[in-house]
């Protein structure tokens, strides 16, 4: 799919204030610093659309971007960021879970995993929660440019085999590098297909 237009729309702390739910929407979530904002920028080919940072904890709001005037990409704050107070963390968790549980036009949530890491319980528990709540999701492995080809494949295979111990089947899975724009066409094609079957809730 060609991205002809990508614009920032609005930032919110409350899902109730997000744009009207009449267009399909795709959100990005995962641990702080995993590369959510960078992946959004790689997808739309604009390094300055979503704000990125070398330090974790950069994205703190629900950020809507409208693409080709007919679907949304949503940049969410990361989870598992150590350097915030318990109260603030609770606030973030409530904000994100309310968004995920109530946003009717959310077609697919992309759960980002750093391809260098072994399965982490925080991600596994989060995906179990998504399944329980019937929130559709896909896995995106990030920063693949940081690994050699063989180690990357070994890590992905290990991740899959560990997941298969708990899951009957695996979700859709993408291997990406925002740095090298790897995997971005695949994600856009996936979105394009899902957009076709979107039925607005009136
Ligand atoms: P928070 O908003 O803090 O939760 O982080 P985030 O998940 O949005 O991460 P962000 O996109 O800000 O990227 C974090 C850091 O990782 C930045 O320094 C990026 O340049 C770097 N990064 C992101 N994606 C890639 C990638 O594909 N390859 C490499 N080498 N670095 C990446
Ligand atoms: Mg971010």
mmCIF file with all atom_site columns, C-alpha atoms and ligand atoms in Angstrom:
data_model
loop_
_atom_site.group_PDB
_atom_site.id
_atom_site.type_symbol
_atom_site.label_atom_id
_atom_site.label_alt_id
_atom_site.label_comp_id
_atom_site.label_asym_id
_atom_site.label_entity_id
_atom_site.label_seq_id
_atom_site.pdbx_PDB_ins_code
_atom_site.Cartn_x
_atom_site.Cartn_y
_atom_site.Cartn_z
_atom_site.occupancy
_atom_site.B_iso_or_equiv
_atom_site.pdbx_formal_charge
_atom_site.auth_seq_id
_atom_site.auth_comp_id
_atom_site.auth_asym_id
_atom_site.auth_atom_id
_atom_site.pdbx_PDB_model_num
ATOM   1   C  CA  . UNK A 1 1   ? 0.000   0.000   0.000  1.00 0.00 ? 1   UNK A CA  1
ATOM   2   C  CA  . UNK A 1 2   ? 1.192   3.490   -0.814 1.00 0.00 ? 2   UNK A CA  1
ATOM   3   C  CA  . UNK A 1 3   ? 1.121   6.081   1.972  1.00 0.00 ? 3   UNK A CA  1
ATOM   4   C  CA  . UNK A 1 4   ? 0.200   9.341   0.297  1.00 0.00 ? 4   UNK A CA  1
ATOM   5   C  CA  . UNK A 1 5   ? -0.566  11.294  3.404  1.00 0.00 ? 5   UNK A CA  1
ATOM   6   C  CA  . UNK A 1 6   ? 0.177   10.987  7.135  1.00 0.00 ? 6   UNK A CA  1
ATOM   7   C  CA  . UNK A 1 7   ? -0.776  13.623  9.651  1.00 0.00 ? 7   UNK A CA  1
ATOM   8   C  CA  . UNK A 1 8   ? -0.882  14.017  13.404 1.00 0.00 ? 8   UNK A CA  1
ATOM   9   C  CA  . UNK A 1 9   ? -4.456  14.424  14.652 1.00 0.00 ? 9   UNK A CA  1
ATOM   10  C  CA  . UNK A 1 10  ? -4.617  14.567  18.443 1.00 0.00 ? 10  UNK A CA  1
ATOM   11  C  CA  . UNK A 1 11  ? -3.059  13.347  21.721 1.00 0.00 ? 11  UNK A CA  1
ATOM   12  C  CA  . UNK A 1 12  ? -5.232  12.149  24.588 1.00 0.00 ? 12  UNK A CA  1
ATOM   13  C  CA  . UNK A 1 13  ? -5.117  10.603  28.030 1.00 0.00 ? 13  UNK A CA  1
ATOM   14  C  CA  . UNK A 1 14  ? -8.720  9.435   27.736 1.00 0.00 ? 14  UNK A CA  1
ATOM   15  C  CA  . UNK A 1 15  ? -10.050 7.115   25.020 1.00 0.00 ? 15  UNK A CA  1
ATOM   16  C  CA  . UNK A 1 16  ? -13.390 8.942   25.176 1.00 0.00 ? 16  UNK A CA  1
ATOM   17  C  CA  . UNK A 1 17  ? -11.756 12.003  23.641 1.00 0.00 ? 17  UNK A CA  1
ATOM   18  C  CA  . UNK A 1 18  ? -10.133 10.112  20.746 1.00 0.00 ? 18  UNK A CA  1
ATOM   19  C  CA  . UNK A 1 19  ? -11.376 10.735  17.161 1.00 0.00 ? 19  UNK A CA  1
ATOM   20  C  CA  . UNK A 1 20  ? -14.711 9.317   15.980 1.00 0.00 ? 20  UNK A CA  1
ATOM   21  C  CA  . UNK A 1 21  ? -14.613 5.530   15.548 1.00 0.00 ? 21  UNK A CA  1
ATOM   22  C  CA  . UNK A 1 22  ? -15.667 5.565   11.904 1.00 0.00 ? 22  UNK A CA  1
ATOM   23  C  CA  . UNK A 1 23  ? -12.328 4.515   10.391 1.00 0.00 ? 23  UNK A CA  1
ATOM   24  C  CA  . UNK A 1 24  ? -10.159 1.456   10.992 1.00 0.00 ? 24  UNK A CA  1
ATOM   25  C  CA  . UNK A 1 25  ? -7.392  1.876   13.519 1.00 0.00 ? 25  UNK A CA  1
ATOM   26  C  CA  . UNK A 1 26  ? -4.099  0.100   14.314 1.00 0.00 ? 26  UNK A CA  1
ATOM   27  C  CA  . UNK A 1 27  ? -2.164  0.713   17.524 1.00 0.00 ? 27  UNK A CA  1
ATOM   28  C  CA  . UNK A 1 28  ? 1.401   -0.038  18.580 1.00 0.00 ? 28  UNK A CA  1
ATOM   29  C  CA  . UNK A 1 29  ? 2.308   -1.217  22.035 1.00 0.00 ? 29  UNK A CA  1
ATOM   30  C  CA  . UNK A 1 30  ? 5.220   -2.863  23.820 1.00 0.00 ? 30  UNK A CA  1
ATOM   31  C  CA  . UNK A 1 31  ? 7.919   -2.177  26.340 1.00 0.00 ? 31  UNK A CA  1
ATOM   32  C  CA  . UNK A 1 32  ? 9.355   1.289   26.576 1.00 0.00 ? 32  UNK A CA  1
ATOM   33  C  CA  . UNK A 1 33  ? 12.089  1.917   23.994 1.00 0.00 ? 33  UNK A CA  1
ATOM   34  C  CA  . UNK A 1 34  ? 11.173  -1.172  21.917 1.00 0.00 ? 34  UNK A CA  1
ATOM   35  C  CA  . UNK A 1 35  ? 10.712  1.052   18.843 1.00 0.00 ? 35  UNK A CA  1
ATOM   36  C  CA  . UNK A 1 36  ? 6.965   1.788   18.555 1.00 0.00 ? 36  UNK A CA  1
ATOM   37  C  CA  . UNK A 1 37  ? 7.269   5.411   17.470 1.00 0.00 ? 37  UNK A CA  1
ATOM   38  C  CA  . UNK A 1 38  ? 10.179  4.604   15.129 1.00 0.00 ? 38  UNK A CA  1
ATOM   39  C  CA  . UNK A 1 39  ? 8.137   1.869   13.434 1.00 0.00 ? 39  UNK A CA  1
ATOM   40  C  CA  . UNK A 1 40  ? 5.229   4.259   12.837 1.00 0.00 ? 40  UNK A CA  1
ATOM   41  C  CA  . UNK A 1 41  ? 7.676   6.693   11.244 1.00 0.00 ? 41  UNK A CA  1
ATOM   42  C  CA  . UNK A 1 42  ? 9.198   3.936   9.091  1.00 0.00 ? 42  UNK A CA  1
ATOM   43  C  CA  . UNK A 1 43  ? 5.738   2.840   7.907  1.00 0.00 ? 43  UNK A CA  1
ATOM   44  C  CA  . UNK A 1 44  ? 4.817   6.332   6.755  1.00 0.00 ? 44  UNK A CA  1
ATOM   45  C  CA  . UNK A 1 45  ? 8.345   7.240   5.648  1.00 0.00 ? 45  UNK A CA  1
ATOM   46  C  CA  . UNK A 1 46  ? 8.567   10.344  7.826  1.00 0.00 ? 46  UNK A CA  1
ATOM   47  C  CA  . UNK A 1 47  ? 11.161  10.402  10.595 1.00 0.00 ? 47  UNK A CA  1
ATOM   48  C  CA  . UNK A 1 48  ? 9.487   13.324  12.327 1.00 0.00 ? 48  UNK A CA  1
ATOM   49  C  CA  . UNK A 1 49  ? 5.866   12.226  12.573 1.00 0.00 ? 49  UNK A CA  1
ATOM   50  C  CA  . UNK A 1 50  ? 5.937   10.340  15.904 1.00 0.00 ? 50  UNK A CA  1
ATOM   51  C  CA  . UNK A 1 51  ? 8.387   11.533  18.549 1.00 0.00 ? 51  UNK A CA  1
ATOM   52  C  CA  . UNK A 1 52  ? 11.194  9.054   19.243 1.00 0.00 ? 52  UNK A CA  1
ATOM   53  C  CA  . UNK A 1 53  ? 13.977  9.052   21.805 1.00 0.00 ? 53  UNK A CA  1
ATOM   54  C  CA  . UNK A 1 54  ? 17.013  7.067   22.900 1.00 0.00 ? 54  UNK A CA  1
ATOM   55  C  CA  . UNK A 1 55  ? 15.654  7.290   26.446 1.00 0.00 ? 55  UNK A CA  1
ATOM   56  C  CA  . UNK A 1 56  ? 12.686  5.133   27.450 1.00 0.00 ? 56  UNK A CA  1
ATOM   57  C  CA  . UNK A 1 57  ? 9.408   6.745   28.472 1.00 0.00 ? 57  UNK A CA  1
ATOM   58  C  CA  . UNK A 1 58  ? 9.160   9.202   25.563 1.00 0.00 ? 58  UNK A CA  1
ATOM   59  C  CA  . UNK A 1 59  ? 5.567   8.568   24.421 1.00 0.00 ? 59  UNK A CA  1
ATOM   60  C  CA  . UNK A 1 60  ? 3.172   9.332   27.280 1.00 0.00 ? 60  UNK A CA  1
ATOM   61  C  CA  . UNK A 1 61  ? -0.160  9.850   25.528 1.00 0.00 ? 61  UNK A CA  1
ATOM   62  C  CA  . UNK A 1 62  ? -2.534  8.123   23.088 1.00 0.00 ? 62  UNK A CA  1
ATOM   63  C  CA  . UNK A 1 63  ? -1.418  9.702   19.792 1.00 0.00 ? 63  UNK A CA  1
ATOM   64  C  CA  . UNK A 1 64  ? -3.597  9.482   16.690 1.00 0.00 ? 64  UNK A CA  1
ATOM   65  C  CA  . UNK A 1 65  ? -2.206  9.857   13.174 1.00 0.00 ? 65  UNK A CA  1
ATOM   66  C  CA  . UNK A 1 66  ? -4.491  9.790   10.152 1.00 0.00 ? 66  UNK A CA  1
ATOM   67  C  CA  . UNK A 1 67  ? -3.183  7.980   7.083  1.00 0.00 ? 67  UNK A CA  1
ATOM   68  C  CA  . UNK A 1 68  ? -4.404  8.559   3.508  1.00 0.00 ? 68  UNK A CA  1
ATOM   69  C  CA  . UNK A 1 69  ? -7.398  10.292  5.122  1.00 0.00 ? 69  UNK A CA  1
ATOM   70  C  CA  . UNK A 1 70  ? -9.064  6.944   5.795  1.00 0.00 ? 70  UNK A CA  1
ATOM   71  C  CA  . UNK A 1 71  ? -7.375  5.012   8.594  1.00 0.00 ? 71  UNK A CA  1
ATOM   72  C  CA  . UNK A 1 72  ? -5.507  5.664   11.838 1.00 0.00 ? 72  UNK A CA  1
ATOM   73  C  CA  . UNK A 1 73  ? -2.171  4.656   13.304 1.00 0.00 ? 73  UNK A CA  1
ATOM   74  C  CA  . UNK A 1 74  ? -1.952  5.055   17.082 1.00 0.00 ? 74  UNK A CA  1
ATOM   75  C  CA  . UNK A 1 75  ? 1.251   5.473   19.054 1.00 0.00 ? 75  UNK A CA  1
ATOM   76  C  CA  . UNK A 1 76  ? 0.879   4.377   22.675 1.00 0.00 ? 76  UNK A CA  1
ATOM   77  C  CA  . UNK A 1 77  ? 3.144   4.778   25.715 1.00 0.00 ? 77  UNK A CA  1
ATOM   78  C  CA  . UNK A 1 78  ? 5.428   1.871   26.560 1.00 0.00 ? 78  UNK A CA  1
ATOM   79  C  CA  . UNK A 1 79  ? 4.971   -0.390  29.509 1.00 0.00 ? 79  UNK A CA  1
ATOM   80  C  CA  . UNK A 1 80  ? 7.510   -1.727  31.994 1.00 0.00 ? 80  UNK A CA  1
ATOM   81  C  CA  . UNK A 1 81  ? 9.313   1.583   32.327 1.00 0.00 ? 81  UNK A CA  1
ATOM   82  C  CA  . UNK A 1 82  ? 11.085  1.474   35.694 1.00 0.00 ? 82  UNK A CA  1
ATOM   83  C  CA  . UNK A 1 83  ? 11.700  5.126   36.357 1.00 0.00 ? 83  UNK A CA  1
ATOM   84  C  CA  . UNK A 1 84  ? 8.167   6.280   37.113 1.00 0.00 ? 84  UNK A CA  1
ATOM   85  C  CA  . UNK A 1 85  ? 6.199   6.334   40.346 1.00 0.00 ? 85  UNK A CA  1
ATOM   86  C  CA  . UNK A 1 86  ? 3.719   3.582   41.205 1.00 0.00 ? 86  UNK A CA  1
ATOM   87  C  CA  . UNK A 1 87  ? 0.847   6.065   40.913 1.00 0.00 ? 87  UNK A CA  1
ATOM   88  C  CA  . UNK A 1 88  ? 1.952   7.242   37.478 1.00 0.00 ? 88  UNK A CA  1
ATOM   89  C  CA  . UNK A 1 89  ? 2.355   3.657   36.287 1.00 0.00 ? 89  UNK A CA  1
ATOM   90  C  CA  . UNK A 1 90  ? -1.151  2.792   37.473 1.00 0.00 ? 90  UNK A CA  1
ATOM   91  C  CA  . UNK A 1 91  ? -2.437  5.859   35.623 1.00 0.00 ? 91  UNK A CA  1
ATOM   92  C  CA  . UNK A 1 92  ? -0.721  4.711   32.384 1.00 0.00 ? 92  UNK A CA  1
ATOM   93  C  CA  . UNK A 1 93  ? -2.040  1.172   32.763 1.00 0.00 ? 93  UNK A CA  1
ATOM   94  C  CA  . UNK A 1 94  ? -5.598  2.397   33.269 1.00 0.00 ? 94  UNK A CA  1
ATOM   95  C  CA  . UNK A 1 95  ? -5.319  4.775   30.325 1.00 0.00 ? 95  UNK A CA  1
ATOM   96  C  CA  . UNK A 1 96  ? -4.017  2.038   28.006 1.00 0.00 ? 96  UNK A CA  1
ATOM   97  C  CA  . UNK A 1 97  ? -6.359  -0.739  29.148 1.00 0.00 ? 97  UNK A CA  1
ATOM   98  C  CA  . UNK A 1 98  ? -9.393  1.545   28.877 1.00 0.00 ? 98  UNK A CA  1
ATOM   99  C  CA  . UNK A 1 99  ? -8.338  2.452   25.364 1.00 0.00 ? 99  UNK A CA  1
ATOM   100 C  CA  . UNK A 1 100 ? -7.812  -1.203  24.374 1.00 0.00 ? 100 UNK A CA  1
ATOM   101 C  CA  . UNK A 1 101 ? -11.040 -2.433  25.947 1.00 0.00 ? 101 UNK A CA  1
ATOM   102 C  CA  . UNK A 1 102 ? -13.295 0.288   24.605 1.00 0.00 ? 102 UNK A CA  1
ATOM   103 C  CA  . UNK A 1 103 ? -11.990 1.419   21.243 1.00 0.00 ? 103 UNK A CA  1
ATOM   104 C  CA  . UNK A 1 104 ? -14.466 -0.154  18.836 1.00 0.00 ? 104 UNK A CA  1
ATOM   105 C  CA  . UNK A 1 105 ? -12.579 0.585   15.603 1.00 0.00 ? 105 UNK A CA  1
ATOM   106 C  CA  . UNK A 1 106 ? -9.309  -0.982  16.799 1.00 0.00 ? 106 UNK A CA  1
ATOM   107 C  CA  . UNK A 1 107 ? -8.794  -3.622  14.105 1.00 0.00 ? 107 UNK A CA  1
ATOM   108 C  CA  . UNK A 1 108 ? -5.418  -4.930  15.239 1.00 0.00 ? 108 UNK A CA  1
ATOM   109 C  CA  . UNK A 1 109 ? -2.946  -4.145  17.986 1.00 0.00 ? 109 UNK A CA  1
ATOM   110 C  CA  . UNK A 1 110 ? 0.719   -4.615  17.067 1.00 0.00 ? 110 UNK A CA  1
ATOM   111 C  CA  . UNK A 1 111 ? 2.653   -5.932  20.053 1.00 0.00 ? 111 UNK A CA  1
ATOM   112 C  CA  . UNK A 1 112 ? 6.309   -5.037  19.615 1.00 0.00 ? 112 UNK A CA  1
ATOM   113 C  CA  . UNK A 1 113 ? 9.082   -7.280  20.907 1.00 0.00 ? 113 UNK A CA  1
ATOM   114 C  CA  . UNK A 1 114 ? 12.799  -6.511  20.740 1.00 0.00 ? 114 UNK A CA  1
ATOM   115 C  CA  . UNK A 1 115 ? 14.187  -9.285  18.537 1.00 0.00 ? 115 UNK A CA  1
ATOM   116 C  CA  . UNK A 1 116 ? 17.326  -9.459  20.715 1.00 0.00 ? 116 UNK A CA  1
ATOM   117 C  CA  . UNK A 1 117 ? 15.423  -10.549 23.812 1.00 0.00 ? 117 UNK A CA  1
ATOM   118 C  CA  . UNK A 1 118 ? 14.160  -13.908 25.042 1.00 0.00 ? 118 UNK A CA  1
ATOM   119 C  CA  . UNK A 1 119 ? 10.420  -14.073 25.876 1.00 0.00 ? 119 UNK A CA  1
ATOM   120 C  CA  . UNK A 1 120 ? 9.718   -11.809 28.854 1.00 0.00 ? 120 UNK A CA  1
ATOM   121 C  CA  . UNK A 1 121 ? 6.899   -12.508 31.286 1.00 0.00 ? 121 UNK A CA  1
ATOM   122 C  CA  . UNK A 1 122 ? 5.570   -8.934  31.060 1.00 0.00 ? 122 UNK A CA  1
ATOM   123 C  CA  . UNK A 1 123 ? 4.934   -9.409  27.305 1.00 0.00 ? 123 UNK A CA  1
ATOM   124 C  CA  . UNK A 1 124 ? 3.599   -12.941 27.686 1.00 0.00 ? 124 UNK A CA  1
ATOM   125 C  CA  . UNK A 1 125 ? 1.169   -11.927 30.439 1.00 0.00 ? 125 UNK A CA  1
ATOM   126 C  CA  . UNK A 1 126 ? 0.044   -8.964  28.373 1.00 0.00 ? 126 UNK A CA  1
ATOM   127 C  CA  . UNK A 1 127 ? -0.661  -11.167 25.337 1.00 0.00 ? 127 UNK A CA  1
ATOM   128 C  CA  . UNK A 1 128 ? -2.569  -13.643 27.525 1.00 0.00 ? 128 UNK A CA  1
ATOM   129 C  CA  . UNK A 1 129 ? -4.668  -10.733 28.744 1.00 0.00 ? 129 UNK A CA  1
ATOM   130 C  CA  . UNK A 1 130 ? -5.321  -9.624  25.129 1.00 0.00 ? 130 UNK A CA  1
ATOM   131 C  CA  . UNK A 1 131 ? -6.460  -13.132 24.223 1.00 0.00 ? 131 UNK A CA  1
ATOM   132 C  CA  . UNK A 1 132 ? -8.752  -13.291 27.254 1.00 0.00 ? 132 UNK A CA  1
ATOM   133 C  CA  . UNK A 1 133 ? -10.289 -9.947  26.332 1.00 0.00 ? 133 UNK A CA  1
ATOM   134 C  CA  . UNK A 1 134 ? -10.512 -10.965 22.655 1.00 0.00 ? 134 UNK A CA  1
ATOM   135 C  CA  . UNK A 1 135 ? -8.441  -8.033  21.458 1.00 0.00 ? 135 UNK A CA  1
ATOM   136 C  CA  . UNK A 1 136 ? -6.918  -8.991  18.061 1.00 0.00 ? 136 UNK A CA  1
ATOM   137 C  CA  . UNK A 1 137 ? -3.152  -8.617  17.937 1.00 0.00 ? 137 UNK A CA  1
ATOM   138 C  CA  . UNK A 1 138 ? -0.065  -9.415  15.881 1.00 0.00 ? 138 UNK A CA  1
ATOM   139 C  CA  . UNK A 1 139 ? 3.561   -9.658  17.010 1.00 0.00 ? 139 UNK A CA  1
ATOM   140 C  CA  . UNK A 1 140 ? 6.239   -7.398  15.550 1.00 0.00 ? 140 UNK A CA  1
ATOM   141 C  CA  . UNK A 1 141 ? 9.889   -8.165  16.232 1.00 0.00 ? 141 UNK A CA  1
ATOM   142 C  CA  . UNK A 1 142 ? 11.875  -4.918  16.177 1.00 0.00 ? 142 UNK A CA  1
ATOM   143 C  CA  . UNK A 1 143 ? 15.500  -3.799  15.710 1.00 0.00 ? 143 UNK A CA  1
ATOM   144 C  CA  . UNK A 1 144 ? 16.393  -6.827  13.577 1.00 0.00 ? 144 UNK A CA  1
ATOM   145 C  CA  . UNK A 1 145 ? 19.315  -4.840  12.127 1.00 0.00 ? 145 UNK A CA  1
ATOM   146 C  CA  . UNK A 1 146 ? 21.069  -5.196  15.479 1.00 0.00 ? 146 UNK A CA  1
ATOM   147 C  CA  . UNK A 1 147 ? 21.528  -8.940  14.980 1.00 0.00 ? 147 UNK A CA  1
ATOM   148 C  CA  . UNK A 1 148 ? 23.247  -11.121 12.431 1.00 0.00 ? 148 UNK A CA  1
ATOM   149 C  CA  . UNK A 1 149 ? 20.984  -13.158 10.165 1.00 0.00 ? 149 UNK A CA  1
ATOM   150 C  CA  . UNK A 1 150 ? 21.588  -16.493 11.910 1.00 0.00 ? 150 UNK A CA  1
ATOM   151 C  CA  . UNK A 1 151 ? 21.166  -15.244 15.463 1.00 0.00 ? 151 UNK A CA  1
ATOM   152 C  CA  . UNK A 1 152 ? 18.046  -13.348 14.444 1.00 0.00 ? 152 UNK A CA  1
ATOM   153 C  CA  . UNK A 1 153 ? 16.481  -16.500 13.007 1.00 0.00 ? 153 UNK A CA  1
ATOM   154 C  CA  . UNK A 1 154 ? 17.523  -18.499 16.075 1.00 0.00 ? 154 UNK A CA  1
ATOM   155 C  CA  . UNK A 1 155 ? 15.921  -15.923 18.394 1.00 0.00 ? 155 UNK A CA  1
ATOM   156 C  CA  . UNK A 1 156 ? 12.666  -15.850 16.435 1.00 0.00 ? 156 UNK A CA  1
ATOM   157 C  CA  . UNK A 1 157 ? 12.487  -19.658 16.329 1.00 0.00 ? 157 UNK A CA  1
ATOM   158 C  CA  . UNK A 1 158 ? 13.145  -19.822 20.055 1.00 0.00 ? 158 UNK A CA  1
ATOM   159 C  CA  . UNK A 1 159 ? 10.481  -17.195 20.729 1.00 0.00 ? 159 UNK A CA  1
ATOM   160 C  CA  . UNK A 1 160 ? 7.936   -19.112 18.672 1.00 0.00 ? 160 UNK A CA  1
ATOM   161 C  CA  . UNK A 1 161 ? 8.736   -22.459 20.292 1.00 0.00 ? 161 UNK A CA  1
ATOM   162 C  CA  . UNK A 1 162 ? 8.467   -20.944 23.783 1.00 0.00 ? 162 UNK A CA  1
ATOM   163 C  CA  . UNK A 1 163 ? 5.115   -19.393 22.896 1.00 0.00 ? 163 UNK A CA  1
ATOM   164 C  CA  . UNK A 1 164 ? 3.800   -22.642 21.472 1.00 0.00 ? 164 UNK A CA  1
ATOM   165 C  CA  . UNK A 1 165 ? 4.174   -24.172 24.932 1.00 0.00 ? 165 UNK A CA  1
ATOM   166 C  CA  . UNK A 1 166 ? 1.291   -21.951 26.054 1.00 0.00 ? 166 UNK A CA  1
ATOM   167 C  CA  . UNK A 1 167 ? -0.583  -21.112 22.855 1.00 0.00 ? 167 UNK A CA  1
ATOM   168 C  CA  . UNK A 1 168 ? -2.453  -23.386 20.525 1.00 0.00 ? 168 UNK A CA  1
ATOM   169 C  CA  . UNK A 1 169 ? -1.530  -21.256 17.547 1.00 0.00 ? 169 UNK A CA  1
ATOM   170 C  CA  . UNK A 1 170 ? 0.662   -18.239 17.014 1.00 0.00 ? 170 UNK A CA  1
ATOM   171 C  CA  . UNK A 1 171 ? -0.573  -14.804 16.009 1.00 0.00 ? 171 UNK A CA  1
ATOM   172 C  CA  . UNK A 1 172 ? 0.569   -13.149 12.759 1.00 0.00 ? 172 UNK A CA  1
ATOM   173 C  CA  . UNK A 1 173 ? 4.203   -12.273 13.085 1.00 0.00 ? 173 UNK A CA  1
ATOM   174 C  CA  . UNK A 1 174 ? 6.447   -9.652  11.445 1.00 0.00 ? 174 UNK A CA  1
ATOM   175 C  CA  . UNK A 1 175 ? 10.209  -9.166  11.571 1.00 0.00 ? 175 UNK A CA  1
ATOM   176 C  CA  . UNK A 1 176 ? 11.180  -5.523  11.221 1.00 0.00 ? 176 UNK A CA  1
ATOM   177 C  CA  . UNK A 1 177 ? 13.904  -2.931  11.306 1.00 0.00 ? 177 UNK A CA  1
ATOM   178 C  CA  . UNK A 1 178 ? 12.847  0.695   11.262 1.00 0.00 ? 178 UNK A CA  1
ATOM   179 C  CA  . UNK A 1 179 ? 16.466  1.595   10.598 1.00 0.00 ? 179 UNK A CA  1
ATOM   180 C  CA  . UNK A 1 180 ? 16.553  -0.501  7.402  1.00 0.00 ? 180 UNK A CA  1
ATOM   181 C  CA  . UNK A 1 181 ? 12.804  -0.239  6.610  1.00 0.00 ? 181 UNK A CA  1
ATOM   182 C  CA  . UNK A 1 182 ? 12.601  -4.011  6.805  1.00 0.00 ? 182 UNK A CA  1
ATOM   183 C  CA  . UNK A 1 183 ? 9.161   -5.616  7.201  1.00 0.00 ? 183 UNK A CA  1
ATOM   184 C  CA  . UNK A 1 184 ? 7.311   -2.351  6.667  1.00 0.00 ? 184 UNK A CA  1
ATOM   185 C  CA  . UNK A 1 185 ? 5.775   -3.311  3.312  1.00 0.00 ? 185 UNK A CA  1
ATOM   186 C  CA  . UNK A 1 186 ? 4.476   -6.548  4.856  1.00 0.00 ? 186 UNK A CA  1
ATOM   187 C  CA  . UNK A 1 187 ? 2.797   -4.650  7.691  1.00 0.00 ? 187 UNK A CA  1
ATOM   188 C  CA  . UNK A 1 188 ? 1.253   -2.149  5.273  1.00 0.00 ? 188 UNK A CA  1
ATOM   189 C  CA  . UNK A 1 189 ? -0.087  -4.968  3.058  1.00 0.00 ? 189 UNK A CA  1
ATOM   190 C  CA  . UNK A 1 190 ? -1.531  -6.652  6.158  1.00 0.00 ? 190 UNK A CA  1
ATOM   191 C  CA  . UNK A 1 191 ? -3.255  -3.385  7.132  1.00 0.00 ? 191 UNK A CA  1
ATOM   192 C  CA  . UNK A 1 192 ? -4.525  -2.856  3.585  1.00 0.00 ? 192 UNK A CA  1
ATOM   193 C  CA  . UNK A 1 193 ? -6.226  -6.256  3.639  1.00 0.00 ? 193 UNK A CA  1
ATOM   194 C  CA  . UNK A 1 194 ? -7.796  -5.630  7.042  1.00 0.00 ? 194 UNK A CA  1
ATOM   195 C  CA  . UNK A 1 195 ? -8.994  -2.188  5.958  1.00 0.00 ? 195 UNK A CA  1
ATOM   196 C  CA  . UNK A 1 196 ? -11.062 -3.842  3.224  1.00 0.00 ? 196 UNK A CA  1
ATOM   197 C  CA  . UNK A 1 197 ? -13.145 -5.811  5.699  1.00 0.00 ? 197 UNK A CA  1
ATOM   198 C  CA  . UNK A 1 198 ? -13.655 -2.950  8.163  1.00 0.00 ? 198 UNK A CA  1
ATOM   199 C  CA  . UNK A 1 199 ? -17.287 -2.141  8.853  1.00 0.00 ? 199 UNK A CA  1
ATOM   200 C  CA  . UNK A 1 200 ? -17.861 1.116   10.683 1.00 0.00 ? 200 UNK A CA  1
ATOM   201 C  CA  . UNK A 1 201 ? -19.958 0.878   13.827 1.00 0.00 ? 201 UNK A CA  1
ATOM   202 C  CA  . UNK A 1 202 ? -22.809 3.325   13.507 1.00 0.00 ? 202 UNK A CA  1
HETATM 203 P  P1  . LIG B 2 .   ? 8.703   4.895   24.274 1.00 0.00 ? 1   LIG B P1  1
HETATM 204 O  O1  . LIG B 2 .   ? 7.880   5.897   23.569 1.00 0.00 ? 1   LIG B O1  1
HETATM 205 O  O2  . LIG B 2 .   ? 9.677   5.516   25.216 1.00 0.00 ? 1   LIG B O2  1
HETATM 206 O  O3  . LIG B 2 .   ? 7.921   3.802   24.908 1.00 0.00 ? 1   LIG B O3  1
HETATM 207 O  O4  . LIG B 2 .   ? 9.687   4.184   23.186 1.00 0.00 ? 1   LIG B O4  1
HETATM 208 P  P2  . LIG B 2 .   ? 9.345   3.624   21.729 1.00 0.00 ? 1   LIG B P2  1
HETATM 209 O  O5  . LIG B 2 .   ? 8.965   2.199   21.837 1.00 0.00 ? 1   LIG B O5  1
HETATM 210 O  O6  . LIG B 2 .   ? 8.417   4.524   21.009 1.00 0.00 ? 1   LIG B O6  1
HETATM 211 O  O7  . LIG B 2 .   ? 10.796  3.642   21.049 1.00 0.00 ? 1   LIG B O7  1
HETATM 212 P  P3  . LIG B 2 .   ? 11.387  4.688   19.992 1.00 0.00 ? 1   LIG B P3  1
HETATM 213 O  O8  . LIG B 2 .   ? 10.754  4.506   18.663 1.00 0.00 ? 1   LIG B O8  1
HETATM 214 O  O9  . LIG B 2 .   ? 11.379  6.045   20.589 1.00 0.00 ? 1   LIG B O9  1
HETATM 215 O  O10 . LIG B 2 .   ? 12.875  4.129   19.845 1.00 0.00 ? 1   LIG B O10 1
HETATM 216 C  C1  . LIG B 2 .   ? 13.724  3.949   20.951 1.00 0.00 ? 1   LIG B C1  1
HETATM 217 C  C2  . LIG B 2 .   ? 15.156  3.891   20.486 1.00 0.00 ? 1   LIG B C2  1
HETATM 218 O  O11 . LIG B 2 .   ? 15.390  2.739   19.680 1.00 0.00 ? 1   LIG B O11 1
HETATM 219 C  C3  . LIG B 2 .   ? 15.579  5.081   19.617 1.00 0.00 ? 1   LIG B C3  1
HETATM 220 O  O12 . LIG B 2 .   ? 16.903  5.443   19.948 1.00 0.00 ? 1   LIG B O12 1
HETATM 221 C  C4  . LIG B 2 .   ? 15.494  4.539   18.196 1.00 0.00 ? 1   LIG B C4  1
HETATM 222 O  O13 . LIG B 2 .   ? 16.380  5.177   17.301 1.00 0.00 ? 1   LIG B O13 1
HETATM 223 C  C5  . LIG B 2 .   ? 15.920  3.090   18.413 1.00 0.00 ? 1   LIG B C5  1
HETATM 224 N  N1  . LIG B 2 .   ? 15.322  2.215   17.381 1.00 0.00 ? 1   LIG B N1  1
HETATM 225 C  C6  . LIG B 2 .   ? 14.002  2.060   17.103 1.00 0.00 ? 1   LIG B C6  1
HETATM 226 N  N2  . LIG B 2 .   ? 13.813  1.177   16.108 1.00 0.00 ? 1   LIG B N2  1
HETATM 227 C  C7  . LIG B 2 .   ? 15.038  0.759   15.732 1.00 0.00 ? 1   LIG B C7  1
HETATM 228 C  C8  . LIG B 2 .   ? 15.519  -0.165  14.734 1.00 0.00 ? 1   LIG B C8  1
HETATM 229 O  O14 . LIG B 2 .   ? 14.774  -0.777  13.952 1.00 0.00 ? 1   LIG B O14 1
HETATM 230 N  N3  . LIG B 2 .   ? 16.859  -0.336  14.664 1.00 0.00 ? 1   LIG B N3  1
HETATM 231 C  C9  . LIG B 2 .   ? 17.726  0.299   15.491 1.00 0.00 ? 1   LIG B C9  1
HETATM 232 N  N4  . LIG B 2 .   ? 19.021  0.030   15.351 1.00 0.00 ? 1   LIG B N4  1
HETATM 233 N  N5  . LIG B 2 .   ? 17.333  1.168   16.421 1.00 0.00 ? 1   LIG B N5  1
HETATM 234 C  C10 . LIG B 2 .   ? 16.004  1.411   16.544 1.00 0.00 ? 1   LIG B C10 1
HETATM 235 MG MG1 . LIG B 2 .   ? 7.327   6.122   21.650 1.00 0.00 ? 2   LIG B MG1 1
#
